[in-house]
JSON list of C-alpha atoms in Angstrom, two decimals:
[
{"chain": "A", "resi": 1, "resn": "MET", "atom": "CA", "xyz": [122.93, -8.76, 46.95]},
{"chain": "A", "resi": 2, "resn": "GLN", "atom": "CA", "xyz": [124.22, -7.41, 50.22]},
{"chain": "A", "resi": 3, "resn": "PRO", "atom": "CA", "xyz": [128.03, -7.29, 50.26]},
{"chain": "A", "resi": 4, "resn": "GLU", "atom": "CA", "xyz": [129.77, -9.31, 52.95]},
{"chain": "A", "resi": 5, "resn": "THR", "atom": "CA", "xyz": [130.94, -7.33, 55.96]},
{"chain": "A", "resi": 6, "resn": "SER", "atom": "CA", "xyz": [134.54, -6.32, 55.46]},
{"chain": "A", "resi": 7, "resn": "TYR", "atom": "CA", "xyz": [136.74, -4.57, 57.99]},
{"chain": "A", "resi": 8, "resn": "LEU", "atom": "CA", "xyz": [139.27, -3.41, 55.41]},
{"chain": "A", "resi": 9, "resn": "SER", "atom": "CA", "xyz": [140.01, 0.30, 55.40]},
{"chain": "A", "resi": 10, "resn": "ARG", "atom": "CA", "xyz": [142.62, 0.28, 52.60]},
{"chain": "A", "resi": 11, "resn": "VAL", "atom": "CA", "xyz": [143.42, -1.81, 49.55]},
{"chain": "A", "resi": 12, "resn": "ARG", "atom": "CA", "xyz": [147.05, -1.55, 48.42]},
{"chain": "A", "resi": 13, "resn": "GLY", "atom": "CA", "xyz": [147.37, 1.94, 49.84]},
{"chain": "A", "resi": 14, "resn": "VAL", "atom": "CA", "xyz": [144.00, 3.12, 48.49]},
{"chain": "A", "resi": 15, "resn": "PRO", "atom": "CA", "xyz": [141.75, 4.24, 51.36]},
{"chain": "A", "resi": 16, "resn": "LEU", "atom": "CA", "xyz": [138.14, 3.15, 51.16]},
{"chain": "A", "resi": 17, "resn": "LEU", "atom": "CA", "xyz": [135.43, 5.79, 51.14]},
{"chain": "A", "resi": 18, "resn": "PRO", "atom": "CA", "xyz": [133.18, 6.28, 54.17]},
{"chain": "A", "resi": 19, "resn": "TYR", "atom": "CA", "xyz": [130.66, 3.40, 54.44]},
{"chain": "A", "resi": 20, "resn": "GLU", "atom": "CA", "xyz": [132.31, 1.66, 51.47]},
{"chain": "A", "resi": 21, "resn": "ARG", "atom": "CA", "xyz": [132.43, -2.13, 51.79]},
{"chain": "A", "resi": 22, "resn": "VAL", "atom": "CA", "xyz": [134.53, -4.64, 49.86]},
{"chain": "A", "resi": 23, "resn": "ALA", "atom": "CA", "xyz": [132.38, -7.31, 48.23]},
{"chain": "A", "resi": 24, "resn": "ALA", "atom": "CA", "xyz": [134.88, -9.31, 46.16]},
{"chain": "A", "resi": 25, "resn": "ILE", "atom": "CA", "xyz": [138.65, -9.47, 45.73]},
{"chain": "A", "resi": 26, "resn": "LEU", "atom": "CA", "xyz": [140.08, -11.25, 42.71]},
{"chain": "A", "resi": 27, "resn": "ASN", "atom": "CA", "xyz": [143.77, -11.99, 42.26]},
{"chain": "A", "resi": 28, "resn": "THR", "atom": "CA", "xyz": [144.28, -12.79, 38.58]},
{"chain": "A", "resi": 29, "resn": "GLU", "atom": "CA", "xyz": [146.70, -15.58, 39.48]},
{"chain": "A", "resi": 30, "resn": "SER", "atom": "CA", "xyz": [145.19, -17.23, 42.55]},
{"chain": "A", "resi": 31, "resn": "GLY", "atom": "CA", "xyz": [141.45, -16.44, 42.26]},
{"chain": "A", "resi": 32, "resn": "LEU", "atom": "CA", "xyz": [138.99, -15.04, 44.81]},
{"chain": "A", "resi": 33, "resn": "LEU", "atom": "CA", "xyz": [140.52, -13.98, 48.11]},
{"chain": "A", "resi": 34, "resn": "ALA", "atom": "CA", "xyz": [139.19, -13.00, 51.52]},
{"chain": "A", "resi": 35, "resn": "GLU", "atom": "CA", "xyz": [142.03, -10.49, 52.08]},
{"chain": "A", "resi": 36, "resn": "PRO", "atom": "CA", "xyz": [144.01, -8.54, 49.46]},
{"chain": "A", "resi": 37, "resn": "SER", "atom": "CA", "xyz": [147.39, -10.01, 48.54]},
{"chain": "A", "resi": 38, "resn": "SER", "atom": "CA", "xyz": [150.52, -7.88, 48.51]},
{"chain": "A", "resi": 39, "resn": "SER", "atom": "CA", "xyz": [151.68, -8.86, 45.02]},
{"chain": "A", "resi": 40, "resn": "GLY", "atom": "CA", "xyz": [150.14, -9.54, 41.63]},
{"chain": "A", "resi": 41, "resn": "ARG", "atom": "CA", "xyz": [147.16, -7.92, 40.00]},
{"chain": "A", "resi": 42, "resn": "LEU", "atom": "CA", "xyz": [144.04, -7.34, 42.11]},
{"chain": "A", "resi": 43, "resn": "LEU", "atom": "CA", "xyz": [140.54, -6.46, 41.03]},
{"chain": "A", "resi": 44, "resn": "VAL", "atom": "CA", "xyz": [138.49, -5.26, 43.97]},
{"chain": "A", "resi": 45, "resn": "ALA", "atom": "CA", "xyz": [134.73, -4.74, 43.73]},
{"chain": "A", "resi": 46, "resn": "THR", "atom": "CA", "xyz": [133.25, -2.57, 46.43]},
{"chain": "A", "resi": 47, "resn": "ASP", "atom": "CA", "xyz": [129.70, -1.35, 46.74]},
{"chain": "A", "resi": 48, "resn": "ARG", "atom": "CA", "xyz": [130.75, 1.95, 45.13]},
{"chain": "A", "resi": 49, "resn": "ARG", "atom": "CA", "xyz": [133.66, 1.35, 42.73]},
{"chain": "A", "resi": 50, "resn": "LEU", "atom": "CA", "xyz": [135.95, -1.07, 40.98]},
{"chain": "A", "resi": 51, "resn": "ILE", "atom": "CA", "xyz": [139.63, -0.87, 41.94]},
{"chain": "A", "resi": 52, "resn": "ASN", "atom": "CA", "xyz": [142.32, -2.30, 39.66]},
{"chain": "A", "resi": 53, "resn": "ALA", "atom": "CA", "xyz": [145.66, -2.53, 41.46]},
{"chain": "A", "resi": 54, "resn": "SER", "atom": "CA", "xyz": [148.80, -4.10, 40.06]},
{"chain": "A", "resi": 55, "resn": "ASP", "atom": "CA", "xyz": [152.22, -4.18, 41.65]},
{"chain": "A", "resi": 56, "resn": "SER", "atom": "CA", "xyz": [155.13, -5.57, 39.65]},
{"chain": "A", "resi": 57, "resn": "GLY", "atom": "CA", "xyz": [158.50, -4.66, 41.06]},
{"chain": "A", "resi": 58, "resn": "ARG", "atom": "CA", "xyz": [159.02, -0.92, 40.75]},
{"chain": "A", "resi": 59, "resn": "THR", "atom": "CA", "xyz": [155.77, -0.16, 38.94]},
{"chain": "A", "resi": 60, "resn": "ARG", "atom": "CA", "xyz": [152.57, 0.30, 40.90]},
{"chain": "A", "resi": 61, "resn": "ILE", "atom": "CA", "xyz": [149.37, 1.01, 39.00]},
{"chain": "A", "resi": 62, "resn": "THR", "atom": "CA", "xyz": [146.03, 1.81, 40.60]},
{"chain": "A", "resi": 63, "resn": "GLU", "atom": "CA", "xyz": [142.89, 2.56, 38.59]},
{"chain": "A", "resi": 64, "resn": "MET", "atom": "CA", "xyz": [139.46, 3.28, 40.02]},
{"chain": "A", "resi": 65, "resn": "TYR", "atom": "CA", "xyz": [136.14, 3.20, 38.19]},
{"chain": "A", "resi": 66, "resn": "ALA", "atom": "CA", "xyz": [132.72, 4.20, 39.47]},
{"chain": "A", "resi": 67, "resn": "LEU", "atom": "CA", "xyz": [130.52, 1.14, 39.80]},
{"chain": "A", "resi": 68, "resn": "THR", "atom": "CA", "xyz": [127.68, 2.95, 38.06]},
{"chain": "A", "resi": 69, "resn": "SER", "atom": "CA", "xyz": [129.80, 3.24, 34.90]},
{"chain": "A", "resi": 70, "resn": "VAL", "atom": "CA", "xyz": [130.22, -0.54, 34.50]},
{"chain": "A", "resi": 71, "resn": "SER", "atom": "CA", "xyz": [128.17, -1.67, 31.52]},
{"chain": "A", "resi": 72, "resn": "GLN", "atom": "CA", "xyz": [129.49, -5.11, 30.59]},
{"chain": "A", "resi": 73, "resn": "VAL", "atom": "CA", "xyz": [131.60, -7.98, 31.91]},
{"chain": "A", "resi": 74, "resn": "SER", "atom": "CA", "xyz": [132.81, -10.67, 29.53]},
{"chain": "A", "resi": 75, "resn": "LEU", "atom": "CA", "xyz": [134.77, -13.83, 30.18]},
{"chain": "A", "resi": 76, "resn": "ARG", "atom": "CA", "xyz": [136.70, -15.87, 27.66]},
{"chain": "A", "resi": 77, "resn": "GLU", "atom": "CA", "xyz": [138.35, -19.23, 28.07]},
{"chain": "A", "resi": 78, "resn": "ASP", "atom": "CA", "xyz": [140.33, -20.67, 25.20]},
{"chain": "A", "resi": 79, "resn": "ALA", "atom": "CA", "xyz": [140.55, -24.44, 25.32]},
{"chain": "A", "resi": 80, "resn": "ARG", "atom": "CA", "xyz": [144.02, -24.64, 23.81]},
{"chain": "A", "resi": 81, "resn": "ARG", "atom": "CA", "xyz": [146.39, -22.42, 21.90]},
{"chain": "A", "resi": 82, "resn": "GLY", "atom": "CA", "xyz": [148.10, -23.55, 18.76]},
{"chain": "A", "resi": 83, "resn": "LEU", "atom": "CA", "xyz": [147.06, -25.79, 15.89]},
{"chain": "A", "resi": 84, "resn": "SER", "atom": "CA", "xyz": [145.29, -29.12, 16.19]},
{"chain": "A", "resi": 85, "resn": "TRP", "atom": "CA", "xyz": [147.06, -32.40, 15.37]},
{"chain": "A", "resi": 86, "resn": "LYS", "atom": "CA", "xyz": [145.22, -32.55, 12.03]},
{"chain": "A", "resi": 87, "resn": "HIS", "atom": "CA", "xyz": [146.69, -29.22, 11.00]},
{"chain": "A", "resi": 88, "resn": "TRP", "atom": "CA", "xyz": [150.15, -30.37, 12.05]},
{"chain": "A", "resi": 89, "resn": "ALA", "atom": "CA", "xyz": [149.79, -33.69, 10.18]},
{"chain": "A", "resi": 90, "resn": "SER", "atom": "CA", "xyz": [148.77, -31.91, 6.97]},
{"chain": "A", "resi": 91, "resn": "LEU", "atom": "CA", "xyz": [151.58, -29.38, 7.45]},
{"chain": "A", "resi": 92, "resn": "ALA", "atom": "CA", "xyz": [154.14, -32.17, 7.92]},
{"chain": "A", "resi": 93, "resn": "ALA", "atom": "CA", "xyz": [152.87, -34.06, 4.83]},
{"chain": "A", "resi": 94, "resn": "GLY", "atom": "CA", "xyz": [153.02, -30.87, 2.75]},
{"chain": "A", "resi": 95, "resn": "GLY", "atom": "CA", "xyz": [156.51, -30.11, 4.03]},
{"chain": "A", "resi": 96, "resn": "LEU", "atom": "CA", "xyz": [157.70, -33.60, 3.17]},
{"chain": "A", "resi": 97, "resn": "ILE", "atom": "CA", "xyz": [156.33, -33.33, -0.38]},
{"chain": "A", "resi": 98, "resn": "VAL", "atom": "CA", "xyz": [157.92, -29.90, -0.87]},
{"chain": "A", "resi": 99, "resn": "TYR", "atom": "CA", "xyz": [161.22, -31.20, 0.54]},
{"chain": "A", "resi": 100, "resn": "LEU", "atom": "CA", "xyz": [161.27, -34.19, -1.83]},
{"chain": "A", "resi": 101, "resn": "LEU", "atom": "CA", "xyz": [160.36, -32.10, -4.88]},
{"chain": "A", "resi": 102, "resn": "LEU", "atom": "CA", "xyz": [162.84, -29.33, -4.10]},
{"chain": "A", "resi": 103, "resn": "GLY", "atom": "CA", "xyz": [165.51, -31.80, -3.05]},
{"chain": "A", "resi": 104, "resn": "TYR", "atom": "CA", "xyz": [165.41, -33.74, -6.31]},
{"chain": "A", "resi": 105, "resn": "TRP", "atom": "CA", "xyz": [165.09, -30.61, -8.44]},
{"chain": "A", "resi": 106, "resn": "LEU", "atom": "CA", "xyz": [167.78, -28.56, -6.68]},
{"chain": "A", "resi": 107, "resn": "VAL", "atom": "CA", "xyz": [170.34, -31.31, -6.15]},
{"chain": "A", "resi": 108, "resn": "ASP", "atom": "CA", "xyz": [171.84, -30.83, -9.64]},
{"chain": "A", "resi": 109, "resn": "ARG", "atom": "CA", "xyz": [171.33, -27.07, -9.89]},
{"chain": "A", "resi": 110, "resn": "LEU", "atom": "CA", "xyz": [172.94, -25.78, -6.69]},
{"chain": "A", "resi": 111, "resn": "PRO", "atom": "CA", "xyz": [176.68, -25.68, -6.16]},
{"chain": "A", "resi": 112, "resn": "GLU", "atom": "CA", "xyz": [177.80, -27.92, -3.34]},
{"chain": "A", "resi": 113, "resn": "VAL", "atom": "CA", "xyz": [178.16, -25.82, -0.24]},
{"chain": "A", "resi": 114, "resn": "VAL", "atom": "CA", "xyz": [179.47, -28.13, 2.45]},
{"chain": "A", "resi": 115, "resn": "ILE", "atom": "CA", "xyz": [179.78, -26.98, 6.03]},
{"chain": "A", "resi": 116, "resn": "PRO", "atom": "CA", "xyz": [183.24, -28.28, 6.93]},
{"chain": "A", "resi": 117, "resn": "VAL", "atom": "CA", "xyz": [182.83, -28.94, 10.65]},
{"chain": "A", "resi": 118, "resn": "ILE", "atom": "CA", "xyz": [179.82, -31.25, 10.34]},
{"chain": "A", "resi": 119, "resn": "ASN", "atom": "CA", "xyz": [180.31, -32.31, 6.70]},
{"chain": "A", "resi": 120, "resn": "LEU", "atom": "CA", "xyz": [176.73, -31.43, 5.73]},
{"chain": "A", "resi": 121, "resn": "HIS", "atom": "CA", "xyz": [175.27, -29.59, 2.78]},
{"chain": "A", "resi": 122, "resn": "ALA", "atom": "CA", "xyz": [173.85, -26.15, 3.67]},
{"chain": "A", "resi": 123, "resn": "PHE", "atom": "CA", "xyz": [170.49, -27.01, 2.07]},
{"chain": "A", "resi": 124, "resn": "ALA", "atom": "CA", "xyz": [170.15, -30.09, 4.28]},
{"chain": "A", "resi": 125, "resn": "LEU", "atom": "CA", "xyz": [171.09, -28.06, 7.38]},
{"chain": "A", "resi": 126, "resn": "VAL", "atom": "CA", "xyz": [168.36, -25.50, 6.65]},
{"chain": "A", "resi": 127, "resn": "ILE", "atom": "CA", "xyz": [165.79, -28.27, 6.17]},
{"chain": "A", "resi": 128, "resn": "MET", "atom": "CA", "xyz": [166.91, -29.96, 9.40]},
{"chain": "A", "resi": 129, "resn": "ALA", "atom": "CA", "xyz": [166.59, -26.65, 11.30]},
{"chain": "A", "resi": 130, "resn": "LEU", "atom": "CA", "xyz": [163.07, -26.18, 9.92]},
{"chain": "A", "resi": 131, "resn": "VAL", "atom": "CA", "xyz": [162.10, -29.72, 10.97]},
{"chain": "A", "resi": 132, "resn": "VAL", "atom": "CA", "xyz": [163.42, -29.10, 14.50]},
{"chain": "A", "resi": 133, "resn": "LEU", "atom": "CA", "xyz": [161.52, -25.78, 14.66]},
{"chain": "A", "resi": 134, "resn": "ALA", "atom": "CA", "xyz": [158.31, -27.45, 13.45]},
{"chain": "A", "resi": 135, "resn": "GLY", "atom": "CA", "xyz": [158.72, -30.19, 16.07]},
{"chain": "A", "resi": 136, "resn": "TRP", "atom": "CA", "xyz": [159.22, -27.63, 18.83]},
{"chain": "A", "resi": 137, "resn": "LEU", "atom": "CA", "xyz": [156.16, -25.64, 17.71]},
{"chain": "A", "resi": 138, "resn": "PHE", "atom": "CA", "xyz": [154.12, -28.85, 17.55]},
{"chain": "A", "resi": 139, "resn": "TRP", "atom": "CA", "xyz": [155.14, -29.83, 21.09]},
{"chain": "A", "resi": 140, "resn": "ARG", "atom": "CA", "xyz": [154.44, -26.32, 22.38]},
{"chain": "A", "resi": 141, "resn": "GLY", "atom": "CA", "xyz": [151.02, -26.30, 20.73]},
{"chain": "A", "resi": 142, "resn": "LEU", "atom": "CA", "xyz": [150.09, -29.61, 22.36]},
{"chain": "A", "resi": 143, "resn": "THR", "atom": "CA", "xyz": [151.31, -28.80, 25.85]},
{"chain": "A", "resi": 144, "resn": "GLN", "atom": "CA", "xyz": [150.38, -25.13, 26.18]},
{"chain": "A", "resi": 145, "resn": "ALA", "atom": "CA", "xyz": [147.16, -24.60, 28.06]},
{"chain": "A", "resi": 146, "resn": "GLY", "atom": "CA", "xyz": [144.57, -22.13, 26.88]},
{"chain": "A", "resi": 147, "resn": "GLY", "atom": "CA", "xyz": [144.19, -18.73, 28.40]},
{"chain": "A", "resi": 148, "resn": "ARG", "atom": "CA", "xyz": [141.44, -17.02, 30.35]},
{"chain": "A", "resi": 149, "resn": "ARG", "atom": "CA", "xyz": [140.55, -13.40, 29.82]},
{"chain": "A", "resi": 150, "resn": "LEU", "atom": "CA", "xyz": [138.35, -11.06, 31.84]},
{"chain": "A", "resi": 151, "resn": "GLN", "atom": "CA", "xyz": [137.10, -7.86, 30.22]},
{"chain": "A", "resi": 152, "resn": "ILE", "atom": "CA", "xyz": [135.12, -5.20, 32.06]},
{"chain": "A", "resi": 153, "resn": "SER", "atom": "CA", "xyz": [133.72, -2.38, 29.95]},
{"chain": "A", "resi": 154, "resn": "GLY", "atom": "CA", "xyz": [132.28, 0.90, 31.03]},
{"chain": "A", "resi": 155, "resn": "VAL", "atom": "CA", "xyz": [131.51, 4.36, 29.77]},
{"chain": "A", "resi": 156, "resn": "ASN", "atom": "CA", "xyz": [134.57, 5.33, 27.70]},
{"chain": "A", "resi": 157, "resn": "TRP", "atom": "CA", "xyz": [136.85, 2.73, 29.32]},
{"chain": "A", "resi": 158, "resn": "THR", "atom": "CA", "xyz": [137.73, -0.94, 29.04]},
{"chain": "A", "resi": 159, "resn": "LEU", "atom": "CA", "xyz": [139.69, -3.03, 31.52]},
{"chain": "A", "resi": 160, "resn": "GLU", "atom": "CA", "xyz": [141.06, -6.25, 30.06]},
{"chain": "A", "resi": 161, "resn": "THR", "atom": "CA", "xyz": [143.32, -8.75, 31.79]},
{"chain": "A", "resi": 162, "resn": "GLU", "atom": "CA", "xyz": [144.65, -12.25, 31.30]},
{"chain": "A", "resi": 163, "resn": "CYS", "atom": "CA", "xyz": [143.94, -14.54, 34.23]},
{"chain": "A", "resi": 164, "resn": "VAL", "atom": "CA", "xyz": [145.41, -17.78, 35.49]},
{"chain": "A", "resi": 165, "resn": "ALA", "atom": "CA", "xyz": [142.74, -18.14, 38.17]},
{"chain": "A", "resi": 166, "resn": "GLU", "atom": "CA", "xyz": [140.01, -20.77, 37.89]},
{"chain": "A", "resi": 167, "resn": "PHE", "atom": "CA", "xyz": [137.18, -19.91, 35.51]},
{"chain": "A", "resi": 168, "resn": "GLN", "atom": "CA", "xyz": [134.63, -20.40, 38.32]},
{"chain": "A", "resi": 169, "resn": "ASP", "atom": "CA", "xyz": [136.34, -17.67, 40.36]},
{"chain": "A", "resi": 170, "resn": "LEU", "atom": "CA", "xyz": [136.15, -15.33, 37.38]},
{"chain": "A", "resi": 171, "resn": "GLN", "atom": "CA", "xyz": [132.44, -16.09, 36.97]},
{"chain": "A", "resi": 172, "resn": "GLU", "atom": "CA", "xyz": [131.79, -15.51, 40.67]},
{"chain": "A", "resi": 173, "resn": "PHE", "atom": "CA", "xyz": [133.64, -12.18, 40.57]},
{"chain": "A", "resi": 174, "resn": "ALA", "atom": "CA", "xyz": [131.72, -11.12, 37.44]},
{"chain": "A", "resi": 175, "resn": "ASN", "atom": "CA", "xyz": [128.40, -12.07, 39.06]},
{"chain": "A", "resi": 176, "resn": "ARG", "atom": "CA", "xyz": [129.16, -10.15, 42.25]},
{"chain": "A", "resi": 177, "resn": "LEU", "atom": "CA", "xyz": [130.31, -7.12, 40.26]},
{"chain": "A", "resi": 178, "resn": "LEU", "atom": "CA", "xyz": [127.17, -7.04, 38.14]},
{"chain": "A", "resi": 179, "resn": "LEU", "atom": "CA", "xyz": [124.90, -7.57, 41.16]},
{"chain": "A", "resi": 180, "resn": "LEU", "atom": "CA", "xyz": [126.62, -4.68, 42.94]},
{"chain": "A", "resi": 181, "resn": "GLN", "atom": "CA", "xyz": [126.32, -2.51, 39.84]},
{"chain": "A", "resi": 182, "resn": "SER", "atom": "CA", "xyz": [122.63, -3.32, 39.62]},
{"chain": "A", "resi": 183, "resn": "ALA", "atom": "CA", "xyz": [122.13, -2.54, 43.31]},
{"chain": "A", "resi": 184, "resn": "VAL", "atom": "CA", "xyz": [123.97, 0.80, 42.97]},
{"chain": "A", "resi": 185, "resn": "GLY", "atom": "CA", "xyz": [121.90, 1.64, 39.89]},
{"chain": "A", "resi": 186, "resn": "ASN", "atom": "CA", "xyz": [118.75, 1.07, 41.95]},
{"chain": "A", "resi": 187, "resn": "GLY", "atom": "CA", "xyz": [120.07, 3.14, 44.86]},
{"chain": "A", "resi": 188, "resn": "ASP", "atom": "CA", "xyz": [120.30, 0.22, 47.32]},
{"chain": "A", "resi": 189, "resn": "SER", "atom": "CA", "xyz": [123.91, 1.01, 48.27]},
{"chain": "A", "resi": 190, "resn": "VAL", "atom": "CA", "xyz": [123.11, 4.62, 49.14]},
{"chain": "A", "resi": 191, "resn": "ARG", "atom": "CA", "xyz": [120.08, 3.58, 51.23]},
{"chain": "A", "resi": 192, "resn": "SER", "atom": "CA", "xyz": [122.08, 0.93, 53.13]},
{"chain": "A", "resi": 193, "resn": "ALA", "atom": "CA", "xyz": [124.84, 3.47, 53.83]},
{"chain": "A", "resi": 194, "resn": "GLU", "atom": "CA", "xyz": [122.30, 5.97, 55.13]},
{"chain": "A", "resi": 195, "resn": "ARG", "atom": "CA", "xyz": [120.80, 3.32, 57.43]},
{"chain": "A", "resi": 196, "resn": "GLN", "atom": "CA", "xyz": [124.20, 2.69, 59.03]}
]
């Protein structure tokens, strides 16, 4: 694969090497880009190296890896975080049974501790708080989308990042990166640079 012609000379303050061309720019939040963005985490694949640049407020991190050291790219997309509705239904049924058993058993054995402001027994308040917490966790588990993760491994290093970008953009970036790595391994990048 021949990288697209890019007229960039720097990526987030990192100067490109002579004859180095940018082939793919991935912003982990917005996906593949034609030009590097000024904020967020960028993964830049050139025909010679992989550049990882993140800028969050006061902290700026830039890591560079030789393209020849890339050995594996893996993508992961989780459909949904949290428990399924079947797990929650069985958890709620079990909680109700435990509440009824404990409630009837403990009602005569515990001293009455009444919270004066709301006129409620402390045991009932704890159970109510647990029910509200379980409801919130259930709602969060249903509405929270799954995550995407991109992991690039090399010789003695691993770069792993969570991504919000579309899964297709992650696949396209991974394909371009591996094609570039294969071309560099075969010496195509060096030959094309010498021809220019």
